[in-house]
Amino acid sequence: MEIKKIPSDKIYDELENVLKFYSFKNSTLLTNFLRYIVTETIDERQQFIKEYSIAVNALSRPSHFNPHDDAMVRIHAGRLRKLLHEYYSTDGKDNSVIIHVPKGGYVPEFIHNNKIRHADALASIQKTNPVITVFPFKSMVLRPDLEAFSQILSEEISAELSRFQDISVIGHFPSEIISKINENILEAAQLVGADFIITGHIQIIDNKLQIRINLINSSSGKFVLTKLFTPATIDDGIRIQNEIVKDIVASMGGYYGIIFKEIIKTAPSKIADNSSVLKAICSYNEYQSYYSIQNYANALSHLNEAVELAPNHAIVWAMLGEMHLASLALGLDNCKKTIEKSSHCVSKALTIDPNCQQAWHALTLLNCFKKDQDNCLAAAEQCIKINPNSSGIASGVGCMLIFAAYFEKGFNLLENAIRINPSHPWWITIGYCCYYIHKKDYQKSLYWADKMDFSETIWDSLLKAVSLSLLNEDAKAKIQLNNLLELQPQTATEIKEILSSFIFSDEVVFRMVNSLKRIGLKDDLLN
């Protein structure tokens, strides 16, 4: 990067222009963050711009701050990029200089604002994500403690939602927008370009505290979600705040959250008419939610197209890596080079964005297929650390840890994720069945096998046949085995190869294969 092309005084002038923008004036943390990294870069100390130095020197964190355990710098960096994008799309669109913070690092770039460079600077953050605005919550009772609690709650929801890479969040507003919010929240949302509004209030009825949180579709005014929380008191404000934020954010954010589902249901044109990236992500989500051969083929095709047209988008590379591995688990592919193709995709994703949660999710799965237990756990822990409130991702990671024989750790993660948000990938059922086969609780294994109900995948009849056989319900088990062989004729050896490709426990694989052989599956069955 050649910062001398633009004189330092011009860069400092541009920094002050940016910091006058209303979103920065309302955020001391992001102001300090931007001022620090710009000053360090101008003074040619870029090599010292690391998570630790930013946290301690700009964000007032203590000297014992550990970036491996605390993601606050990465979270605020994401918010900073969004505010810069907002500024250069509005007030700063005609400025002669652009301050840009590329994804994957914290060293800013200073760019002459011509059409070509401007497009390059903003290409990675075009609006393909739904935009959520968190309007200030209202305290219906004139009590300073409730007003402070209300303000902190809205800020924490904004901060935690900003962890999701699939949505954009607006949480700070100039005075004219605040006035418009009080007059008409739908018009205020349109002014800031928001697709959804999160708002709420706190009141006391019959001496009981009530906290109401609403999610509203800004184009229709429809209430998409409303939740009521009734803590006895706010004396333990931090605990109550954390519980509410976790509940709200986990149910709203991510590909299994209500925001993304609402976009797919009510605004399909946003997908059809938008970028290849959004179409690919939606196809991936459809495959994850409901298995069919067509859904798998569509997702694979759209993701391949997306990485061609948007080669610097980490999420689609990560998703493509997962889809390659899925072909092995589905018995659609047994090519030895498939793991290499997946590894290439996951490496691309992590090179583009080392903090891409989807990429760490894919890496966890990749390590399952590489039979690398230690690195599977390490990738899983890093994935969850990036955004513990992403329930769909968490359920997938929990399932993968069960595959890797971390049975209790994986099961607890899976249970917690599904308790918060019951929507999850269809293949989570495989993890539950593996867990209960390991525990020799075959009745619960059958319960989860019955929940799959996707007749186009071998896993539907395979899990039912295994569970019924282990329960000695041979007549029903043989029906499911026949269904399996009609769908995709296989030998016991081939099924063992599929199971062993990602399930670490030899004991679980043996029980599953042996249960099928007991009801008639032959080693020498011809394809």
mmCIF file of C-alpha atoms in Angstrom, residues 158-400:
data_model
loop_
_atom_site.group_PDB
_atom_site.id
_atom_site.type_symbol
_atom_site.label_atom_id
_atom_site.label_comp_id
_atom_site.label_asym_id
_atom_site.label_seq_id
_atom_site.Cartn_x
_atom_site.Cartn_y
_atom_site.Cartn_z
ATOM 1 C CA SER A 158 -27.275 -4.119 17.781
ATOM 2 C CA ALA A 159 -23.781 -5.281 18.727
ATOM 3 C CA GLU A 160 -24.671 -8.976 18.875
ATOM 4 C CA LEU A 161 -26.636 -8.900 15.608
ATOM 5 C CA SER A 162 -23.624 -7.293 13.935
ATOM 6 C CA ARG A 163 -21.710 -10.553 14.537
ATOM 7 C CA PHE A 164 -23.799 -12.193 11.801
ATOM 8 C CA GLN A 165 -22.182 -11.866 8.392
ATOM 9 C CA ASP A 166 -25.515 -12.329 6.621
ATOM 10 C CA ILE A 167 -27.211 -9.167 7.923
ATOM 11 C CA SER A 168 -26.332 -5.466 8.200
ATOM 12 C CA VAL A 169 -27.268 -3.507 11.319
ATOM 13 C CA ILE A 170 -27.984 0.196 11.856
ATOM 14 C CA GLY A 171 -28.097 1.241 15.497
ATOM 15 C CA HIS A 172 -27.226 4.966 15.647
ATOM 16 C CA PHE A 173 -29.217 7.863 14.211
ATOM 17 C CA PRO A 174 -29.059 11.656 13.796
ATOM 18 C CA SER A 175 -31.600 13.858 15.572
ATOM 19 C CA GLU A 176 -33.840 14.181 12.505
ATOM 20 C CA ILE A 177 -34.189 10.407 12.280
ATOM 21 C CA ILE A 178 -34.935 10.218 16.007
ATOM 22 C CA SER A 179 -37.735 12.739 15.469
ATOM 23 C CA LYS A 180 -39.083 10.705 12.564
ATOM 24 C CA ILE A 181 -38.960 7.522 14.672
ATOM 25 C CA ASN A 182 -41.254 9.197 17.196
ATOM 26 C CA GLU A 183 -43.645 10.240 14.405
ATOM 27 C CA ASN A 184 -43.706 7.184 12.126
ATOM 28 C CA ILE A 185 -41.311 4.248 12.504
ATOM 29 C CA LEU A 186 -42.047 2.859 9.023
ATOM 30 C CA GLU A 187 -41.094 6.138 7.356
ATOM 31 C CA ALA A 188 -38.010 6.356 9.571
ATOM 32 C CA ALA A 189 -36.982 2.851 8.499
ATOM 33 C CA GLN A 190 -37.360 3.793 4.837
ATOM 34 C CA LEU A 191 -35.164 6.857 5.375
ATOM 35 C CA VAL A 192 -32.304 4.708 6.687
ATOM 36 C CA GLY A 193 -32.887 1.971 4.088
ATOM 37 C CA ALA A 194 -33.879 -0.744 6.569
ATOM 38 C CA ASP A 195 -35.762 -3.898 5.627
ATOM 39 C CA PHE A 196 -36.664 -4.734 9.227
ATOM 40 C CA ILE A 197 -37.172 -2.799 12.453
ATOM 41 C CA ILE A 198 -36.391 -4.028 15.945
ATOM 42 C CA THR A 199 -38.063 -1.934 18.580
ATOM 43 C CA GLY A 200 -39.593 -2.358 21.986
ATOM 44 C CA HIS A 201 -40.517 -0.874 25.325
ATOM 45 C CA ILE A 202 -40.288 -1.421 29.059
ATOM 46 C CA GLN A 203 -43.234 -0.856 31.352
ATOM 47 C CA ILE A 204 -44.585 -1.795 34.760
ATOM 48 C CA ILE A 205 -48.089 -3.250 35.044
ATOM 49 C CA ASP A 206 -49.513 -4.208 38.446
ATOM 50 C CA ASN A 207 -46.043 -3.754 39.942
ATOM 51 C CA LYS A 208 -44.639 -6.300 37.459
ATOM 52 C CA LEU A 209 -41.881 -5.510 34.991
ATOM 53 C CA GLN A 210 -42.596 -6.209 31.304
ATOM 54 C CA ILE A 211 -40.092 -5.964 28.447
ATOM 55 C CA ARG A 212 -41.570 -6.206 24.952
ATOM 56 C CA ILE A 213 -39.364 -6.745 21.850
ATOM 57 C CA ASN A 214 -40.872 -6.493 18.337
ATOM 58 C CA LEU A 215 -39.509 -7.335 14.883
ATOM 59 C CA ILE A 216 -41.377 -5.487 12.110
ATOM 60 C CA ASN A 217 -41.200 -5.820 8.334
ATOM 61 C CA SER A 218 -40.651 -2.189 7.305
ATOM 62 C CA SER A 219 -42.248 -2.528 3.854
ATOM 63 C CA SER A 220 -45.542 -3.971 5.111
ATOM 64 C CA GLY A 221 -45.651 -2.948 8.759
ATOM 65 C CA LYS A 222 -46.265 -6.597 9.648
ATOM 66 C CA PHE A 223 -45.169 -7.833 13.062
ATOM 67 C CA VAL A 224 -42.869 -10.729 12.179
ATOM 68 C CA LEU A 225 -42.027 -11.580 15.775
ATOM 69 C CA THR A 226 -42.961 -10.246 19.185
ATOM 70 C CA LYS A 227 -41.642 -11.482 22.510
ATOM 71 C CA LEU A 228 -42.552 -10.567 26.072
ATOM 72 C CA PHE A 229 -40.087 -10.947 28.942
ATOM 73 C CA THR A 230 -41.281 -10.629 32.532
ATOM 74 C CA PRO A 231 -38.329 -10.612 34.950
ATOM 75 C CA ALA A 232 -39.312 -10.007 38.551
ATOM 76 C CA THR A 233 -36.826 -7.138 38.841
ATOM 77 C CA ILE A 234 -33.910 -5.594 36.973
ATOM 78 C CA ASP A 235 -31.673 -5.664 40.041
ATOM 79 C CA ASP A 236 -29.546 -8.238 38.210
ATOM 80 C CA GLY A 237 -29.613 -6.164 35.040
ATOM 81 C CA ILE A 238 -26.611 -7.720 33.269
ATOM 82 C CA ARG A 239 -27.939 -11.266 33.621
ATOM 83 C CA ILE A 240 -31.426 -10.275 32.423
ATOM 84 C CA GLN A 241 -29.956 -8.284 29.548
ATOM 85 C CA ASN A 242 -27.780 -11.227 28.463
ATOM 86 C CA GLU A 243 -30.703 -13.654 28.588
ATOM 87 C CA ILE A 244 -32.930 -11.372 26.501
ATOM 88 C CA VAL A 245 -30.198 -10.600 23.967
ATOM 89 C CA LYS A 246 -29.338 -14.293 23.539
ATOM 90 C CA ASP A 247 -32.990 -15.241 23.046
ATOM 91 C CA ILE A 248 -33.733 -12.433 20.575
ATOM 92 C CA VAL A 249 -30.529 -12.635 18.552
ATOM 93 C CA ALA A 250 -30.510 -16.438 18.248
ATOM 94 C CA SER A 251 -34.106 -16.504 17.023
ATOM 95 C CA MET A 252 -33.625 -13.641 14.531
ATOM 96 C CA GLY A 253 -30.113 -13.961 13.083
ATOM 97 C CA GLY A 254 -28.465 -16.467 10.773
ATOM 98 C CA TYR A 255 -29.789 -18.575 7.912
ATOM 99 C CA TYR A 256 -32.169 -20.396 10.262
ATOM 100 C CA GLY A 257 -33.394 -17.201 11.932
ATOM 101 C CA ILE A 258 -36.711 -15.550 11.302
ATOM 102 C CA ILE A 259 -35.253 -12.576 9.384
ATOM 103 C CA PHE A 260 -33.779 -14.693 6.616
ATOM 104 C CA LYS A 261 -36.913 -16.871 6.460
ATOM 105 C CA GLU A 262 -39.088 -13.771 6.130
ATOM 106 C CA ILE A 263 -36.945 -12.454 3.250
ATOM 107 C CA ILE A 264 -37.300 -15.755 1.376
ATOM 108 C CA LYS A 265 -41.056 -15.917 2.001
ATOM 109 C CA THR A 266 -42.118 -12.327 1.369
ATOM 110 C CA ALA A 267 -39.491 -10.873 -0.978
ATOM 111 C CA PRO A 268 -38.343 -13.541 -3.457
ATOM 112 C CA SER A 269 -37.602 -10.811 -6.008
ATOM 113 C CA LYS A 270 -34.769 -9.613 -3.768
ATOM 114 C CA ILE A 271 -33.176 -12.984 -4.346
ATOM 115 C CA ALA A 272 -34.053 -13.474 -8.022
ATOM 116 C CA ASP A 273 -33.014 -9.958 -9.027
ATOM 117 C CA ASN A 274 -29.998 -9.622 -6.767
ATOM 118 C CA SER A 275 -26.476 -10.928 -6.890
ATOM 119 C CA SER A 276 -25.286 -14.447 -7.609
ATOM 120 C CA VAL A 277 -24.058 -14.491 -4.013
ATOM 121 C CA LEU A 278 -27.507 -14.066 -2.490
ATOM 122 C CA LYS A 279 -29.032 -16.633 -4.842
ATOM 123 C CA ALA A 280 -26.287 -19.089 -3.914
ATOM 124 C CA ILE A 281 -26.750 -18.505 -0.182
ATOM 125 C CA CYS A 282 -30.506 -18.998 -0.481
ATOM 126 C CA SER A 283 -30.022 -22.215 -2.467
ATOM 127 C CA TYR A 284 -27.597 -23.462 0.179
ATOM 128 C CA ASN A 285 -30.123 -22.637 2.892
ATOM 129 C CA GLU A 286 -32.907 -24.426 1.011
ATOM 130 C CA TYR A 287 -30.755 -27.549 0.699
ATOM 131 C CA GLN A 288 -29.849 -27.395 4.401
ATOM 132 C CA SER A 289 -33.503 -27.023 5.398
ATOM 133 C CA TYR A 290 -35.014 -29.644 3.099
ATOM 134 C CA TYR A 291 -33.079 -32.386 1.341
ATOM 135 C CA SER A 292 -33.838 -33.386 -2.221
ATOM 136 C CA ILE A 293 -31.534 -34.282 -5.082
ATOM 137 C CA GLN A 294 -32.757 -31.168 -6.915
ATOM 138 C CA ASN A 295 -32.062 -28.904 -3.925
ATOM 139 C CA TYR A 296 -28.556 -30.340 -3.643
ATOM 140 C CA ALA A 297 -27.909 -29.855 -7.370
ATOM 141 C CA ASN A 298 -29.261 -26.282 -7.313
ATOM 142 C CA ALA A 299 -27.102 -25.310 -4.342
ATOM 143 C CA LEU A 300 -23.967 -26.807 -5.876
ATOM 144 C CA SER A 301 -24.621 -25.105 -9.220
ATOM 145 C CA HIS A 302 -25.375 -21.663 -7.747
ATOM 146 C CA LEU A 303 -22.365 -21.796 -5.416
ATOM 147 C CA ASN A 304 -20.040 -22.715 -8.287
ATOM 148 C CA GLU A 305 -21.433 -19.757 -10.224
ATOM 149 C CA ALA A 306 -21.093 -17.434 -7.235
ATOM 150 C CA VAL A 307 -17.389 -18.154 -6.646
ATOM 151 C CA GLU A 308 -16.747 -17.452 -10.327
ATOM 152 C CA LEU A 309 -18.571 -14.119 -10.287
ATOM 153 C CA ALA A 310 -17.621 -13.087 -6.708
ATOM 154 C CA PRO A 311 -14.256 -14.761 -6.058
ATOM 155 C CA ASN A 312 -13.564 -12.641 -2.950
ATOM 156 C CA HIS A 313 -16.685 -13.667 -1.046
ATOM 157 C CA ALA A 314 -15.606 -15.931 1.823
ATOM 158 C CA ILE A 315 -19.034 -17.294 2.739
ATOM 159 C CA VAL A 316 -19.825 -18.808 -0.670
ATOM 160 C CA TRP A 317 -16.391 -20.455 -0.821
ATOM 161 C CA ALA A 318 -17.045 -21.992 2.607
ATOM 162 C CA MET A 319 -20.494 -23.204 1.595
ATOM 163 C CA LEU A 320 -19.116 -24.723 -1.603
ATOM 164 C CA GLY A 321 -16.515 -26.578 0.460
ATOM 165 C CA GLU A 322 -19.308 -28.054 2.594
ATOM 166 C CA MET A 323 -21.324 -29.108 -0.456
ATOM 167 C CA HIS A 324 -18.381 -31.070 -1.855
ATOM 168 C CA LEU A 325 -18.132 -32.993 1.419
ATOM 169 C CA ALA A 326 -21.891 -33.560 1.461
ATOM 170 C CA SER A 327 -21.582 -35.513 -1.788
ATOM 171 C CA LEU A 328 -19.425 -38.059 0.056
ATOM 172 C CA ALA A 329 -21.782 -38.371 3.016
ATOM 173 C CA LEU A 330 -24.801 -38.704 0.710
ATOM 174 C CA GLY A 331 -23.205 -41.537 -1.216
ATOM 175 C CA LEU A 332 -23.298 -39.461 -4.405
ATOM 176 C CA ASP A 333 -19.525 -39.376 -4.824
ATOM 177 C CA ASN A 334 -16.601 -41.521 -3.739
ATOM 178 C CA CYS A 335 -13.832 -39.651 -5.557
ATOM 179 C CA LYS A 336 -10.684 -39.323 -3.465
ATOM 180 C CA LYS A 337 -10.069 -35.812 -4.835
ATOM 181 C CA THR A 338 -13.338 -34.480 -3.389
ATOM 182 C CA ILE A 339 -11.710 -33.804 -0.020
ATOM 183 C CA GLU A 340 -8.949 -31.913 -1.831
ATOM 184 C CA LYS A 341 -11.542 -29.777 -3.655
ATOM 185 C CA SER A 342 -13.266 -29.029 -0.365
ATOM 186 C CA SER A 343 -9.957 -28.188 1.299
ATOM 187 C CA HIS A 344 -9.176 -25.713 -1.503
ATOM 188 C CA CYS A 345 -12.543 -23.970 -1.006
ATOM 189 C CA VAL A 346 -12.206 -23.752 2.773
ATOM 190 C CA SER A 347 -8.636 -22.433 2.500
ATOM 191 C CA LYS A 348 -9.832 -19.753 0.063
ATOM 192 C CA ALA A 349 -12.577 -18.707 2.471
ATOM 193 C CA LEU A 350 -10.232 -18.392 5.443
ATOM 194 C CA THR A 351 -7.623 -16.513 3.398
ATOM 195 C CA ILE A 352 -10.254 -13.991 2.313
ATOM 196 C CA ASP A 353 -11.712 -13.631 5.805
ATOM 197 C CA PRO A 354 -10.009 -15.376 8.765
ATOM 198 C CA ASN A 355 -13.031 -14.503 10.919
ATOM 199 C CA CYS A 356 -15.659 -15.999 8.601
ATOM 200 C CA GLN A 357 -17.757 -18.213 10.866
ATOM 201 C CA GLN A 358 -19.108 -20.220 7.940
ATOM 202 C CA ALA A 359 -15.520 -21.047 6.961
ATOM 203 C CA TRP A 360 -14.707 -22.373 10.439
ATOM 204 C CA HIS A 361 -17.939 -24.391 10.308
ATOM 205 C CA ALA A 362 -16.750 -25.880 6.996
ATOM 206 C CA LEU A 363 -13.263 -26.506 8.405
ATOM 207 C CA THR A 364 -14.784 -28.441 11.319
ATOM 208 C CA LEU A 365 -16.585 -30.679 8.832
ATOM 209 C CA LEU A 366 -13.468 -31.005 6.671
ATOM 210 C CA ASN A 367 -11.491 -32.220 9.679
ATOM 211 C CA CYS A 368 -14.197 -34.841 10.265
ATOM 212 C CA PHE A 369 -13.562 -36.236 6.787
ATOM 213 C CA LYS A 370 -9.801 -35.989 7.297
ATOM 214 C CA LYS A 371 -10.318 -37.968 10.552
ATOM 215 C CA ASP A 372 -8.336 -35.288 12.409
ATOM 216 C CA GLN A 373 -9.977 -35.282 15.823
ATOM 217 C CA ASP A 374 -7.864 -32.628 17.543
ATOM 218 C CA ASN A 375 -8.165 -30.088 14.736
ATOM 219 C CA CYS A 376 -11.869 -30.835 14.424
ATOM 220 C CA LEU A 377 -12.331 -29.743 18.042
ATOM 221 C CA ALA A 378 -10.068 -26.701 17.623
ATOM 222 C CA ALA A 379 -11.993 -25.516 14.539
ATOM 223 C CA ALA A 380 -15.315 -26.112 16.296
ATOM 224 C CA GLU A 381 -14.302 -24.025 19.298
ATOM 225 C CA GLN A 382 -13.080 -21.170 17.099
ATOM 226 C CA CYS A 383 -16.289 -21.305 15.075
ATOM 227 C CA ILE A 384 -18.512 -20.978 18.155
ATOM 228 C CA LYS A 385 -16.312 -18.250 19.645
ATOM 229 C CA ILE A 386 -16.894 -15.988 16.616
ATOM 230 C CA ASN A 387 -20.646 -15.911 17.228
ATOM 231 C CA PRO A 388 -22.099 -18.166 19.950
ATOM 232 C CA ASN A 389 -25.616 -16.878 19.196
ATOM 233 C CA SER A 390 -25.702 -18.327 15.673
ATOM 234 C CA SER A 391 -27.948 -21.260 16.543
ATOM 235 C CA GLY A 392 -27.922 -22.926 13.119
ATOM 236 C CA ILE A 393 -24.134 -22.911 12.988
ATOM 237 C CA ALA A 394 -23.938 -24.111 16.599
ATOM 238 C CA SER A 395 -26.260 -27.054 15.931
ATOM 239 C CA GLY A 396 -24.119 -28.066 12.944
ATOM 240 C CA VAL A 397 -20.920 -27.870 14.981
ATOM 241 C CA GLY A 398 -22.503 -29.903 17.782
ATOM 242 C CA CYS A 399 -23.435 -32.606 15.284
ATOM 243 C CA MET A 400 -19.910 -32.662 13.839
#
